[in-house]
Amino acid sequence: MRFYKTLVLSLVVGSCMSQLEHKKSRAQDSQYSDAEKAIVKMTNDFRSSSGFKQLTTSKPLHTAATKFARFMLAEEKYGHQADGRRPAQRAEDAGYDYCVIRENIAYIVDPKHPDSSTIASDFFNGWKTSEGHRENMLGEHLEETAVAVASDNGKTFYAVQLFGRPASAKFKVDIENRTDASQVLLFRTEDSRDEITIPPRTVLTLSRCIPTTISLESGNDRMTVTDSGKLTIAVSTDDKVRLAKRNKAYLKREPRLKLP
């Protein structure tokens, strides 16, 4: 996401750094760290005011965000795949065992006040007022985040904000087809749609990362699963094929085998 139309970069190359330059560099690193923390805080405040849980910070996500922000700055490249990799690949390479990865990026050229507070506000407000970026900030299923801000001249700033849900947060859903016919199930998430055919008298176990809406292709039954559980496809008391939680009262009970 660009906040200014013109991108101007100045690269400083040298074999050594004077004591004055070293102090300046450390001061800038501290300033950028303050901006990163401010963006995380503003994001969590925004989530809280919108009814969503706050995110914790992740060191591996911060490592991935920092490397990518510095890459875009140094190579004068911009885009979610500027280095030839996807956000999830960069997070994984940094040691983040992910289930879901989302990324916001932006750059600013010649801000009026290049202090940490203003830089943080500029990036945060730019993402907040952009629909797609705002959706990432308010992702209900997300659990962790990290922000990196990079600049080498105090005039051009790149920022990367990563959001993640770790693999440990996956949940499993068992779906039992108790009918004598194959059944087609439709799966919908925020950004995907899939279908799976379950053979008769079969139990299917699925691992999911985010809340998923499941419905029968043949009917109107629909439910959203957010954690581990068991579902059943069975004939109801009115002789319709229904999708329901295990042992729902309106599903016909399976006949029991009577032993002599």
Tab-separated table of C-alpha atoms in Angstrom, residues 1-106:
chain	number	residue	atom	x	y	z
A	1	MET	CA	0.000	0.000	0.000
A	2	ARG	CA	1.505	3.381	-0.998
A	3	PHE	CA	0.791	6.529	0.927
A	4	TYR	CA	2.672	8.781	-1.525
A	5	LYS	CA	2.952	8.505	-5.293
A	6	THR	CA	6.695	9.237	-5.462
A	7	LEU	CA	9.210	6.817	-4.024
A	8	VAL	CA	12.662	8.284	-3.402
A	9	LEU	CA	15.377	6.221	-1.735
A	10	SER	CA	18.850	7.179	-0.593
A	11	LEU	CA	21.246	4.342	0.132
A	12	VAL	CA	24.233	4.995	2.363
A	13	VAL	CA	27.156	2.682	1.641
A	14	GLY	CA	30.448	2.697	3.504
A	15	SER	CA	33.046	0.404	4.999
A	16	CYS	CA	33.083	2.032	8.413
A	17	MET	CA	30.914	4.231	10.608
A	18	SER	CA	32.074	7.185	12.642
A	19	GLN	CA	31.207	7.392	16.341
A	20	LEU	CA	28.702	10.161	15.574
A	21	GLU	CA	27.076	8.067	12.831
A	22	HIS	CA	26.974	5.063	15.163
A	23	LYS	CA	25.145	7.063	17.837
A	24	LYS	CA	22.747	8.380	15.216
A	25	SER	CA	22.087	4.840	13.958
A	26	ARG	CA	21.343	3.601	17.480
A	27	ALA	CA	18.999	6.523	18.056
A	28	GLN	CA	17.189	5.735	14.804
A	29	ASP	CA	16.894	2.042	15.738
A	30	SER	CA	15.324	3.092	19.042
A	31	GLN	CA	12.976	5.454	17.229
A	32	TYR	CA	11.848	2.749	14.838
A	33	SER	CA	11.385	0.313	17.717
A	34	ASP	CA	9.156	2.872	19.437
A	35	ALA	CA	7.138	3.251	16.214
A	36	GLU	CA	6.744	-0.520	15.938
A	37	LYS	CA	5.487	-0.814	19.518
A	38	ALA	CA	3.112	2.102	18.962
A	39	ILE	CA	1.583	0.445	15.882
A	40	VAL	CA	1.049	-2.791	17.818
A	41	LYS	CA	-0.628	-0.871	20.638
A	42	MET	CA	-2.867	1.093	18.264
A	43	THR	CA	-3.807	-2.129	16.485
A	44	ASN	CA	-4.765	-3.818	19.754
A	45	ASP	CA	-6.728	-0.768	20.889
A	46	PHE	CA	-8.546	-0.824	17.548
A	47	ARG	CA	-9.318	-4.524	17.940
A	48	SER	CA	-10.579	-4.050	21.504
A	49	SER	CA	-12.858	-1.182	20.513
A	50	SER	CA	-14.216	-3.375	17.699
A	51	GLY	CA	-14.942	-6.296	20.025
A	52	PHE	CA	-11.974	-8.515	19.129
A	53	LYS	CA	-9.324	-9.997	21.386
A	54	GLN	CA	-5.885	-8.430	21.563
A	55	LEU	CA	-2.898	-9.946	19.805
A	56	THR	CA	0.362	-10.990	21.415
A	57	THR	CA	3.706	-10.172	19.803
A	58	SER	CA	5.767	-12.902	18.165
A	59	LYS	CA	9.566	-12.853	17.881
A	60	PRO	CA	9.662	-15.051	14.739
A	61	LEU	CA	7.063	-12.820	13.056
A	62	HIS	CA	9.117	-9.754	14.033
A	63	THR	CA	12.223	-11.343	12.531
A	64	ALA	CA	10.377	-12.036	9.272
A	65	ALA	CA	8.869	-8.535	9.157
A	66	THR	CA	12.213	-6.856	9.866
A	67	LYS	CA	14.078	-8.777	7.168
A	68	PHE	CA	11.416	-8.000	4.583
A	69	ALA	CA	11.163	-4.295	5.458
A	70	ARG	CA	14.940	-3.953	5.199
A	71	PHE	CA	14.966	-5.905	1.941
A	72	MET	CA	12.429	-3.616	0.287
A	73	LEU	CA	14.344	-0.574	1.519
A	74	ALA	CA	17.747	-1.800	0.326
A	75	GLU	CA	16.610	-3.257	-3.003
A	76	GLU	CA	14.112	-0.508	-3.863
A	77	LYS	CA	11.453	-3.145	-4.444
A	78	TYR	CA	7.893	-3.080	-3.173
A	79	GLY	CA	5.149	-5.701	-3.036
A	80	HIS	CA	4.087	-8.720	-1.021
A	81	GLN	CA	6.330	-10.935	-3.168
A	82	ALA	CA	9.109	-8.414	-3.785
A	83	ASP	CA	11.739	-10.957	-2.711
A	84	GLY	CA	10.156	-13.792	-4.707
A	85	ARG	CA	8.491	-15.360	-1.680
A	86	ARG	CA	5.043	-15.247	-0.118
A	87	PRO	CA	4.467	-13.856	3.395
A	88	ALA	CA	3.876	-17.369	4.749
A	89	GLN	CA	7.218	-18.543	3.347
A	90	ARG	CA	9.068	-15.683	5.007
A	91	ALA	CA	7.344	-16.390	8.324
A	92	GLU	CA	8.159	-20.088	8.104
A	93	ASP	CA	11.800	-19.371	7.246
A	94	ALA	CA	11.957	-17.210	10.385
A	95	GLY	CA	10.794	-20.160	12.491
A	96	TYR	CA	7.067	-19.469	12.760
A	97	ASP	CA	5.014	-22.668	12.608
A	98	TYR	CA	1.922	-21.144	11.061
A	99	CYS	CA	-1.661	-22.023	10.427
A	100	VAL	CA	-2.586	-18.605	8.998
A	101	ILE	CA	-0.406	-15.672	7.908
A	102	ARG	CA	-1.615	-12.211	6.864
A	103	GLU	CA	0.543	-9.237	5.920
A	104	ASN	CA	0.192	-5.461	5.590
A	105	ILE	CA	2.946	-3.410	3.952
A	106	ALA	CA	3.367	0.291	3.195
